[in-house]
Coordinates of C-alpha atoms in Angstrom, one line a residue:
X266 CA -14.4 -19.5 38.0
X267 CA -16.1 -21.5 35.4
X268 CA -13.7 -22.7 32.6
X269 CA -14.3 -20.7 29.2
X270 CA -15.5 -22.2 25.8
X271 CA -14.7 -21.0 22.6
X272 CA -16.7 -22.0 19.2
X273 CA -14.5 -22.6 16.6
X274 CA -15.2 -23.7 12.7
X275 CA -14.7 -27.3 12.9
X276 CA -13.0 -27.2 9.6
X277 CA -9.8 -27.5 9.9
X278 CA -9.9 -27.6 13.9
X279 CA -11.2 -31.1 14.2
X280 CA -8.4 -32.7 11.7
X281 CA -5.9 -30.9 13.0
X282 CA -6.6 -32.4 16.8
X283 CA -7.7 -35.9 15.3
X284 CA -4.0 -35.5 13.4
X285 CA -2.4 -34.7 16.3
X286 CA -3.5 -37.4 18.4
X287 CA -2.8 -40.1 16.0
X288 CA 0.9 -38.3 16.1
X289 CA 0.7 -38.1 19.9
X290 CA 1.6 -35.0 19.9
X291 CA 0.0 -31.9 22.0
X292 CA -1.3 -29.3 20.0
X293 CA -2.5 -25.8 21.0
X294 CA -4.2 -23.0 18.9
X295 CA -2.8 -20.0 20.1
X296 CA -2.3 -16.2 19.2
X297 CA -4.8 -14.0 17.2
X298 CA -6.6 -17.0 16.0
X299 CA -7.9 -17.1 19.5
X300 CA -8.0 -13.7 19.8
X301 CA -10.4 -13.2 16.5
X302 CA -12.8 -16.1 17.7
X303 CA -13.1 -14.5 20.6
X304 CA -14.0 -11.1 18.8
X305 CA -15.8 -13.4 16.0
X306 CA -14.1 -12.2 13.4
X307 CA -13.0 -14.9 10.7
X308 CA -9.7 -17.0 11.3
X309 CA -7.8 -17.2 8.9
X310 CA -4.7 -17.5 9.9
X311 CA -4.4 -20.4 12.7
X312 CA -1.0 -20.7 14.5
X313 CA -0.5 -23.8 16.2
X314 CA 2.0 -24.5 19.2
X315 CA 3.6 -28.4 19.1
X316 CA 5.1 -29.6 22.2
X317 CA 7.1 -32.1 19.5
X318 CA 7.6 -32.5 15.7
X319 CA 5.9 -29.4 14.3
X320 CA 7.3 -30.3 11.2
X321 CA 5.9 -33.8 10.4
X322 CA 2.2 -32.5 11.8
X323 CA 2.5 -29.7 9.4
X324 CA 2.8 -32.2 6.2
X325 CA 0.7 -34.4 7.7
X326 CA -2.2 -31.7 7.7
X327 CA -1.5 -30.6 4.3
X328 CA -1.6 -34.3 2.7
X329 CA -5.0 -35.2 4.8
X330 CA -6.4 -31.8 3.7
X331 CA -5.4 -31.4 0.5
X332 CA -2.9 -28.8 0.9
X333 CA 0.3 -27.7 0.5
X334 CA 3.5 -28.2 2.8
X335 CA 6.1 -25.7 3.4
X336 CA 9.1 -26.5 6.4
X337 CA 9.7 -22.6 7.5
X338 CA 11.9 -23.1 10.5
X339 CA 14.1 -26.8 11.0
X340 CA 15.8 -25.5 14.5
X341 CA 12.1 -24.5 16.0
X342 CA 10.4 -27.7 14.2
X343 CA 8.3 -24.9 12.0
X344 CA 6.2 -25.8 9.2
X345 CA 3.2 -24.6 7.2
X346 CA 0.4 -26.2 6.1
X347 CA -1.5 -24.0 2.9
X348 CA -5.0 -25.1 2.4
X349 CA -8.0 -23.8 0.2
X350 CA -11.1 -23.1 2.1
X351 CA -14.7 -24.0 0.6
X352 CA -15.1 -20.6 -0.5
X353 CA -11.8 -20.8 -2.5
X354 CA -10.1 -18.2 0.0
X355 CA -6.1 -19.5 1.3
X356 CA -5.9 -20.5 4.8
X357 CA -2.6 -21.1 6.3
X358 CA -1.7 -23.2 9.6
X359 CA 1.6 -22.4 10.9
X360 CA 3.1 -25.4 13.5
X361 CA 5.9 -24.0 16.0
X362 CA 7.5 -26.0 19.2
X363 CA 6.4 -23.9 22.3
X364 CA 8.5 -21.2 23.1
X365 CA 9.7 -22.7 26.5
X366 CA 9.3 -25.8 28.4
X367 CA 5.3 -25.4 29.1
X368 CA 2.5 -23.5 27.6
X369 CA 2.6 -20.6 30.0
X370 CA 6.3 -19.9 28.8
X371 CA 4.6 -19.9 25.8
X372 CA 2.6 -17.5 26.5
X373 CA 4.2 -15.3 28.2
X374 CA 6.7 -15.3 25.8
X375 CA 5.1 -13.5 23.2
X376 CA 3.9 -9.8 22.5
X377 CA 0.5 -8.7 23.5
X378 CA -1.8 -10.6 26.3
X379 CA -4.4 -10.3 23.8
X380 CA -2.2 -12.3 21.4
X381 CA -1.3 -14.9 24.4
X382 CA -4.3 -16.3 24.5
X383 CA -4.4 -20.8 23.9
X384 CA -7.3 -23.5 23.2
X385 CA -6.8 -26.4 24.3
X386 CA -8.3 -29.8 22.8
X387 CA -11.4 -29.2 24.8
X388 CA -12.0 -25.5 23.3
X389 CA -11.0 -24.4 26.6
X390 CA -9.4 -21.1 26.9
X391 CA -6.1 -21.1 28.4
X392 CA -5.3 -17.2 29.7
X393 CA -1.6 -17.2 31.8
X394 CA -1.5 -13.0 31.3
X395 CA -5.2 -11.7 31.7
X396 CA -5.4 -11.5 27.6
X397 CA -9.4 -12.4 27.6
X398 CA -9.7 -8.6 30.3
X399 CA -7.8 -6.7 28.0
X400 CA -10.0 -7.7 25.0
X401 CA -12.9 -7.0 27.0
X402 CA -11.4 -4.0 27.7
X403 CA -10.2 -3.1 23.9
X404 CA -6.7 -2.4 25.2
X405 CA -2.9 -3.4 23.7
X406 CA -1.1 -4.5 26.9
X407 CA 3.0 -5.6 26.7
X408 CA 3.2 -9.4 27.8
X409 CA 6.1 -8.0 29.9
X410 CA 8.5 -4.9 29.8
X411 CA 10.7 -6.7 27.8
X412 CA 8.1 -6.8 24.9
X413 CA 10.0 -5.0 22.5
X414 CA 13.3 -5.7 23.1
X415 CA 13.0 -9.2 22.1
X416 CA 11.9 -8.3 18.9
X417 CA 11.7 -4.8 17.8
X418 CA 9.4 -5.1 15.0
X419 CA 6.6 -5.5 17.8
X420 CA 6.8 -1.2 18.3
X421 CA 5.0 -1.4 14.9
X422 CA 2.9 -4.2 15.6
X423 CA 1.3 -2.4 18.6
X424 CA 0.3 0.3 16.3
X425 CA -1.5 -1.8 13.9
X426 CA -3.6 -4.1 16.5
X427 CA -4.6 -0.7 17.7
X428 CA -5.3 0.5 14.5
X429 CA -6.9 -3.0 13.1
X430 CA -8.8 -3.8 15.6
X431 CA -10.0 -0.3 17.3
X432 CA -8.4 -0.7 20.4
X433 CA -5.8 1.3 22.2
X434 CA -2.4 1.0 24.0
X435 CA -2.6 1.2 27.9
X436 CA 0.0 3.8 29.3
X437 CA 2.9 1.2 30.3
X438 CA 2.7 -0.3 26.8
X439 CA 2.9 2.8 25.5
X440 CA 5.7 3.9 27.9
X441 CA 7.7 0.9 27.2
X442 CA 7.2 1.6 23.7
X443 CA 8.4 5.3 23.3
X444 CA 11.7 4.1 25.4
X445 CA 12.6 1.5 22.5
X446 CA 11.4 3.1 20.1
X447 CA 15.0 3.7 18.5
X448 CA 15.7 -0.1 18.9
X449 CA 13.3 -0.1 15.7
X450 CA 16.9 0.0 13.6
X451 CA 17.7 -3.2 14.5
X452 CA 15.9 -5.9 12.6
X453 CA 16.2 -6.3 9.0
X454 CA 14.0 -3.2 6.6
X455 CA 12.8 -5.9 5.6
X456 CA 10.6 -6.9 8.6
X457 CA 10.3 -3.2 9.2
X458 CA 9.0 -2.1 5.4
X459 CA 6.3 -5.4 5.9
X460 CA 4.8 -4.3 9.1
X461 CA 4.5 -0.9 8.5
X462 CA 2.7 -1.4 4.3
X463 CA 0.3 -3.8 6.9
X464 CA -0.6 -0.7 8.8
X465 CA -0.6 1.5 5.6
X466 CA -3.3 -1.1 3.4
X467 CA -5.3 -0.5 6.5
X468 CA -8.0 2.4 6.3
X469 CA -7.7 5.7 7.8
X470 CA -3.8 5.0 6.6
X471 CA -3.2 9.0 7.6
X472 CA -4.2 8.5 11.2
X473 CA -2.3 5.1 11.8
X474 CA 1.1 7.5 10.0
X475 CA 0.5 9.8 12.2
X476 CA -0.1 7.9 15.2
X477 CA 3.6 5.8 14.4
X478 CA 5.3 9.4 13.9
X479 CA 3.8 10.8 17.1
X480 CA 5.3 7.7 19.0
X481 CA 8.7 8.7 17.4
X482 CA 8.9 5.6 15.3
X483 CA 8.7 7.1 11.9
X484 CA 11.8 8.5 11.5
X485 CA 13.9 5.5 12.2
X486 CA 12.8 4.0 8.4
X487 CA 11.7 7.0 7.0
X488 CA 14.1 9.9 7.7
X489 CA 13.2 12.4 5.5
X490 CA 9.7 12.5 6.5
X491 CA 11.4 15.2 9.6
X492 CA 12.5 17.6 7.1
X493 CA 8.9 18.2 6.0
X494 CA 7.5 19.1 9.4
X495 CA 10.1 22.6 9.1
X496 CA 8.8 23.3 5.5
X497 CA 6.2 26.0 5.6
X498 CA 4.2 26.7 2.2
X499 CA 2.1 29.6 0.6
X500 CA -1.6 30.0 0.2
X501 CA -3.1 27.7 -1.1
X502 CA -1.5 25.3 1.1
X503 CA -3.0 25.9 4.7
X504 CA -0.2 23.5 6.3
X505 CA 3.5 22.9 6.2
X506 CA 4.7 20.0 4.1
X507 CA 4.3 16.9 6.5
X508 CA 0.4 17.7 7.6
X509 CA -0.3 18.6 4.3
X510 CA 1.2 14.9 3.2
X511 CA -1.2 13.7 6.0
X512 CA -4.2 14.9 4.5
X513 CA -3.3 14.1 0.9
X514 CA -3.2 10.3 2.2
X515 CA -6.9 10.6 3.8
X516 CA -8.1 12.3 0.7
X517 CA -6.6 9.6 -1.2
X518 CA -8.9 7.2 0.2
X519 CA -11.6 9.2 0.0
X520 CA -11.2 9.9 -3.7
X521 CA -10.3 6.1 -4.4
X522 CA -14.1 5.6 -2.0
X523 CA -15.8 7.8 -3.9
X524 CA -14.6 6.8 -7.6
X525 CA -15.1 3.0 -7.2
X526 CA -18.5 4.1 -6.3
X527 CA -18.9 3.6 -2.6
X528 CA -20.5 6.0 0.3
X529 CA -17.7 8.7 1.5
X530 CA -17.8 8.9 5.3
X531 CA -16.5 12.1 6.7
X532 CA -12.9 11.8 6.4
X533 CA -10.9 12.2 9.7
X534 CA -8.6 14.7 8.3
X535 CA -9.4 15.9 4.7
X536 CA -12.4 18.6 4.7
X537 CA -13.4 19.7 1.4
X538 CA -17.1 20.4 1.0
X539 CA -18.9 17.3 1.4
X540 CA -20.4 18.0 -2.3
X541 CA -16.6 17.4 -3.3
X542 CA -16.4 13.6 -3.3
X543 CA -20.5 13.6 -4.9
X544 CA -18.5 15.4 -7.6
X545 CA -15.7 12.2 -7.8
X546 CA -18.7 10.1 -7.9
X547 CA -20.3 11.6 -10.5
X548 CA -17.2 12.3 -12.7
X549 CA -15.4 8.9 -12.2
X550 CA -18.0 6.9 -11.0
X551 CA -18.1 5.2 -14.7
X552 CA -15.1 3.8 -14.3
X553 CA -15.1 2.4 -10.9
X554 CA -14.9 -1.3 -11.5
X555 CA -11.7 -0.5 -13.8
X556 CA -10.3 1.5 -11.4
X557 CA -11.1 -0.9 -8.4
X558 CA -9.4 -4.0 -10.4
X559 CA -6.5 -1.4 -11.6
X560 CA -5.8 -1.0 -7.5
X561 CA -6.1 -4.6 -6.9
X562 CA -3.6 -5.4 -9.3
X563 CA -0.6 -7.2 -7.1
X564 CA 3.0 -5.5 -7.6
X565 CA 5.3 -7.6 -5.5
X566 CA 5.4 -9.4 -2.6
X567 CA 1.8 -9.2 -2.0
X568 CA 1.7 -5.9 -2.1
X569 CA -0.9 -4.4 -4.7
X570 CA -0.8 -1.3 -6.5
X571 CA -3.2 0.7 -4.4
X572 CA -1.0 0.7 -1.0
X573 CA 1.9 1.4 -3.4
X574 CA -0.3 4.3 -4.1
X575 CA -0.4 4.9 -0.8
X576 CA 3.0 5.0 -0.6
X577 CA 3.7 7.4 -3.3
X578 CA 1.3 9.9 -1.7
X579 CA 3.4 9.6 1.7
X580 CA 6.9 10.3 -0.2
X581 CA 5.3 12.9 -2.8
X582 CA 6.2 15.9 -1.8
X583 CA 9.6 14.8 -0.7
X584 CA 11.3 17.0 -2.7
X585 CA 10.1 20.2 -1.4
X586 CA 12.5 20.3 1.7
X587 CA 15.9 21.3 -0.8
X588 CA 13.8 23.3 -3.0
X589 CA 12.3 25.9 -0.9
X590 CA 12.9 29.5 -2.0
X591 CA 11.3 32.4 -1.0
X592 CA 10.5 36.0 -3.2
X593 CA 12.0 38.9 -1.0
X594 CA 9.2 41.5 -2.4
X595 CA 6.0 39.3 -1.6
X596 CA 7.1 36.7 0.7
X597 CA 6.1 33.8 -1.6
X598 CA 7.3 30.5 -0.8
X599 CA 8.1 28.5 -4.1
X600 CA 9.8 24.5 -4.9
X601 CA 10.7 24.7 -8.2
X602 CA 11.4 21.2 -9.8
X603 CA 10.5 19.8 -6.5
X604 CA 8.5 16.8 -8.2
X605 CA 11.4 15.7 -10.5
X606 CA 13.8 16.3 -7.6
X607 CA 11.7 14.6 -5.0
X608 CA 11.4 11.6 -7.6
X609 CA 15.2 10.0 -7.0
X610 CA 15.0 10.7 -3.5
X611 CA 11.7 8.7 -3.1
X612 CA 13.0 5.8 -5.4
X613 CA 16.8 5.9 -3.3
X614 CA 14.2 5.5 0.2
X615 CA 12.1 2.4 -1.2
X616 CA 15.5 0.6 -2.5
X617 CA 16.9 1.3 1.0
X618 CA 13.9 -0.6 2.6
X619 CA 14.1 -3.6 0.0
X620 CA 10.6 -3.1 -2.2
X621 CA 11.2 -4.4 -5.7
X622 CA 12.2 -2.5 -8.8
X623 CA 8.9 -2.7 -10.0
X624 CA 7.6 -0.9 -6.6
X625 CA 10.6 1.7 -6.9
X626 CA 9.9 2.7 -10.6
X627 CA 5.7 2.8 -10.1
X628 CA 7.0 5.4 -7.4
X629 CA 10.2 7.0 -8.9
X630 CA 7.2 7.9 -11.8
X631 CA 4.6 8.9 -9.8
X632 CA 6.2 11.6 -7.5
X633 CA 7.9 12.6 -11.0
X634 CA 4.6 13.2 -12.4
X635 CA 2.3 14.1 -9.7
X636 CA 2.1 17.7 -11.2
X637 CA 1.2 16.3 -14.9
X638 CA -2.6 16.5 -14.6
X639 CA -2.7 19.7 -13.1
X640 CA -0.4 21.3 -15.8
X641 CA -3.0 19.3 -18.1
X642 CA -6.4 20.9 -16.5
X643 CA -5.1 24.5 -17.3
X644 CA -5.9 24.0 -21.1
X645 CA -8.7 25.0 -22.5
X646 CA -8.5 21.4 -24.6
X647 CA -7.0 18.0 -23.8
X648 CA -5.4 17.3 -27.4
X649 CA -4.7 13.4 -28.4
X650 CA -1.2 14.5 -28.2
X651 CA -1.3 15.5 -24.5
X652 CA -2.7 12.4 -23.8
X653 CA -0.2 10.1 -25.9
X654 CA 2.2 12.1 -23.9
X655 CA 1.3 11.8 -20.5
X656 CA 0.5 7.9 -20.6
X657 CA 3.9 8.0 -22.2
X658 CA 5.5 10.0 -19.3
X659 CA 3.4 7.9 -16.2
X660 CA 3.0 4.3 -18.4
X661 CA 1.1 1.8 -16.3
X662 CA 1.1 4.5 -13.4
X663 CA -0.8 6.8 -15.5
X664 CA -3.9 6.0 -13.3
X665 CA -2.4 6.3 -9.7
X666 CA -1.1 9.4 -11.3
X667 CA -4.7 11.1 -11.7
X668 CA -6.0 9.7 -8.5
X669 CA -2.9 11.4 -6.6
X670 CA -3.5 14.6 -8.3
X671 CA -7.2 14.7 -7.2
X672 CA -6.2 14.1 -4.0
X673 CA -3.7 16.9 -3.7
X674 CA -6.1 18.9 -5.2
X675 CA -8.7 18.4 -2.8
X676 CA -6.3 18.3 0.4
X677 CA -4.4 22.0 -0.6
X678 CA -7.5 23.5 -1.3
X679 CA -9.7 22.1 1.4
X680 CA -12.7 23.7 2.8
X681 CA -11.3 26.9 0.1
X682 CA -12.6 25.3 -3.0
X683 CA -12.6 27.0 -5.9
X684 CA -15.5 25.2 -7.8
X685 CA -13.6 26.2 -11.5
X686 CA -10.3 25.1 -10.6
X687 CA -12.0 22.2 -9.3
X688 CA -14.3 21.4 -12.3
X689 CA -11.0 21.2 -14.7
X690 CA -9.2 19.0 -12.6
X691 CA -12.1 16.9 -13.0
X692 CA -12.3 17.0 -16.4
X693 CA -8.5 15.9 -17.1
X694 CA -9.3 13.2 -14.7
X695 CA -12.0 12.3 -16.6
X696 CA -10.4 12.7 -20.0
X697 CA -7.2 10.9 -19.2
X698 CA -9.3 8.0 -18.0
X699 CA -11.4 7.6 -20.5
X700 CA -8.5 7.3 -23.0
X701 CA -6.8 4.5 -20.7
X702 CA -9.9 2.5 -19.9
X703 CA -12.0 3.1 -23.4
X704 CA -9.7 4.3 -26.0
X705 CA -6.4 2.7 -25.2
X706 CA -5.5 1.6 -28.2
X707 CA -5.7 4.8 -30.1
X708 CA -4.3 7.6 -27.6
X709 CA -2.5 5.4 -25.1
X710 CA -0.7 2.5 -26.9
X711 CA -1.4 2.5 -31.1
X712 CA -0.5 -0.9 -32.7
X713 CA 2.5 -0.3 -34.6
X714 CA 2.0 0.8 -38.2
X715 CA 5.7 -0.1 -39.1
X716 CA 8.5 -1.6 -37.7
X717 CA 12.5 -0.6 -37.7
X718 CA 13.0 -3.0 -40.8
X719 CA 10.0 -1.6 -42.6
X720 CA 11.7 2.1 -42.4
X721 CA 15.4 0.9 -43.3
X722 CA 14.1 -1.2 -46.1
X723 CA 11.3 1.7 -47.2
X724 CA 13.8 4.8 -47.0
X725 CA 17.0 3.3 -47.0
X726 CA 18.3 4.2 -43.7
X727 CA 21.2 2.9 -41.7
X728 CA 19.9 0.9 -38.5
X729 CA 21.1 3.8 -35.4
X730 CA 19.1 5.9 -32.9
X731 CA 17.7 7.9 -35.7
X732 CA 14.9 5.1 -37.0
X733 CA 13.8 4.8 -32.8
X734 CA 12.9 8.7 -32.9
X735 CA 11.0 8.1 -36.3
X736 CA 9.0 5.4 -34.9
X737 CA 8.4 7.6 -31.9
X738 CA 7.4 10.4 -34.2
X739 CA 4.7 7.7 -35.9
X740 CA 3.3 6.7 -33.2
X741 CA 2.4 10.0 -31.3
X742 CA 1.2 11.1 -34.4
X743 CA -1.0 7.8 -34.8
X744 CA -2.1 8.9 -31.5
X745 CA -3.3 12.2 -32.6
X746 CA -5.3 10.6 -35.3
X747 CA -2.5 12.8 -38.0
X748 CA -1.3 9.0 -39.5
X749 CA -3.9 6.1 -39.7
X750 CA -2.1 3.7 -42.2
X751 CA 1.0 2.2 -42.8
X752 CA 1.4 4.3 -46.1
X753 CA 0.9 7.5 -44.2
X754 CA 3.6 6.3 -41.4
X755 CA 6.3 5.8 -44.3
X756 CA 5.3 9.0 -46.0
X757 CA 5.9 10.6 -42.5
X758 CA 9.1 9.2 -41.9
X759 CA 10.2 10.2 -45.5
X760 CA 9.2 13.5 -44.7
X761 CA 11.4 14.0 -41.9
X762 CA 14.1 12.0 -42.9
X763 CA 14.4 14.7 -45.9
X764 CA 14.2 17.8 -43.7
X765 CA 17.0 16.4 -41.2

């Protein structure tokens, strides 16, 4: 059987092998580089196994290429070269000692046979666990039964090469799997929470959640997901709680598809009437590059505010579960308070899986507030006031806010529609935007018209909690376009002070 070829960029290939060899050291690419080359889909990401001094090539690739050097692991010989690419995107080279005393060991060694794939100096493919068949084949196959007990973080893994790439786990993998599945407790949340927001930033986010829960791994990081599978709902909710969470997620992504002014598919889940997401189009479409660079906005950790979105959507509803009540004359299921008791419950989850305080706030706020725009859409008029107020309520959120709200909208209602419920909702959505992307600084965020010192000085007040509720009072009136000077701010404050 002839040996097989593989093309490869010869940037940063060719320096890495004429580096190695001047270090006499043997150097394999292996992993899902190989694995995208062969699918021709861009490497970006090169892993490298060493048979000595991983370390010392690693620096020595990031000084010849311009790059920085990062040591990630002394025991293993680990390091990481960073380097810019010629169209400005990061490229990073990892350099590892094999895992074993050969390259098969290697190989074998590690968690897919798709992933298990090496080049050698001669771009020939090295395949010890039929890797190249299975790719053919668009399958996840386990290197060995013993796949995810050397590292359970791999059960989530498995999910997202079948989600990323399109493929699907072949029976034993999947066997092997749903045995283990409970050993996904044992590495750190930390490992667990970045595998699974990899799955989630993919699209079709609903289907790869679904697909993790119907392997029985959900539960292990996200407990109180079960509850909502038990919670049943009234019209117009045609689900219970957890499907229903499930299609808010699709529709989420159809919404944010439709408002940043790209085509809307047919969504795998969510089944409005197809005119629905024309409508988002239409109504939101002029701000779609503020919304698009709003989403894009990082958080933490790499992680940018539209899969924290996506995260808020999953835990929204998380409240409903210990508010459920039911009328005993009509039967009708009701979960009073459920956002603003759903809102600690979500924040208490994210802190238990290590996302930062910035991730657990934007959260904590938005499951708080995911009602706001619908309480909004049922008045005849969107007053300044409401505005000032709800951008005061959902700050920097206030955005994710209105594209959650859609979405729940459109994933209660479904193929049931109402077409005037529908056309308010709109219309806050497009109100409150236009305010945050157009009109900031009058409704959202008015430039102080005087300061604590100005009101202490002006109406002789002691400093104390008092002169922070007058500046409040200024400023939503500012908002309102009631006080436009600092004169008009001071007679304000005089006013109240005098009536207290």
């Amino acid at each position: 059987m002839p040996v097989k070829k593989v093309d490869l960029p010869d940037w940063p290939w060719r320096a890495v092998l004429r580096l190695a060899e001047e270090r006499r050291v043997q150097v394999w690419l292996v992993g899902g580089a190989v694995r995208d080359a062969l699918l021709d889909r861009p490497v970006h990401d090169w892993d490298f196994a060493v048979d000595r001094d991983g370390l010392g090539l690693a620096r020595a690739v990031a000084d010849a290429l311009g790059g920085a050097y990062f040591p990630l692991d002394a025991e293993r010989e680990t390091g990481r070269a960073i380097l810019k690419a010629a169209d400005g995107s990061r490229v990073e080279l990892d350099f590892a000692l094999l895992r074993g005393p050969d390259l098969e060991a290697d190989l074998v060694a590690r968690d897919f046979t798709i992933n298990a794939l090496a080049l050698d100096q001669t771009n020939s493919l090295v395949d010890s666990t039929g890797g190249l068949a299975d790719l053919e084949a668009r399958r996840i196959r386990a290197t060995s039964g013993r796949t995810f007990r050397d590292d359970p973080v791999r059960l989530l893994r498995a999910v997202r090469g079948e989600a990323a790439l399109g493929f699907e786990i072949e029976p034993q993998t999947e066997a092997w799997l749903r045995r283990d599945a409970a050993l996904l407790t044992e590495p750190s949340v930390e490992r667990v929470r970045d595998e699974f927001v990899r799955t989630l930033m993919l699209p079709d986010a609903a289907l790869h959640v679904q697909r993790i829960d119907d392997l029985g791994l959900l539960a292990h990081f996200l407990p109180e997901i079960e509850s909502l599978k038990q919670t049943t709902q009234s019209w117009p909710h045609r689900f219970d709680v957890w499907r229903h969470t499930l299609h808010i997620l699709d529709a989420l992504e159809g919404v944010v598809t439709a408002a940043t002014g790209q085509e809307v598919t047919p969504r795998p889940l969510t089944d409005p009437p197809p005119a629905a997401w024309g409508d988002v189009a239409r109504v939101l479409g002029q701000f779609a590059g503020d919304i698009e660079t709003h989403l894009a906005v990082e958080v933490s950790g790499g992680r940018d505010r539209w899969v924290v979105l996506k995260l808020a959507a999953l835990l929204h509803d998380i409240g409903k579960p210990s508010t459920w009540s039911q009328d005993e004359d009509d039967g009708r299921i009701h979960f009073y308070n459920h956002d603003l008791v759903g809102a600690p419950i979500a924040a208490q989850r994210l802190q238990e899986l290590r996302f930062s305080r910035e991730e657990v706030e934007r959260v904590r706020v938005m499951v708080g507030q995911h009602l706001r725009p619908a309480h909004l859409a049922r008045a005849d008029t969107i007053t300044r006031r409401a505005v000032y107020r709800y951008f005061r309520a959902t700050g920097c959120a206030g955005v994710d806010v209105v594209l959650l709200s859609l979405a729940d909208h459109l994933s209660t209602w479904g193929p049931n529609l109402q077409e005037e419920r529908w056309s308010r909702r709109l219309h806050a959505a497009e109100t409150l935007l236009t305010h945050c992307f157009e009109q900031y600084e009058e409704t959202v965020e008015p430039p102080a018209l005087v300061t604590g010192h100005d009101l202490i000085e002006a109406l002789g007040l002691g400093s104390g909690p008092q002169i922070g509720q007058l500046l409040e009072t200024i400023r939503e009136a500012q908002a309102a376009g009631e006080v436009r000077t600092q004169e008009e701010a001071l007679a304000l404050a005089q006013r109240i002070s005098k009536s207290a």
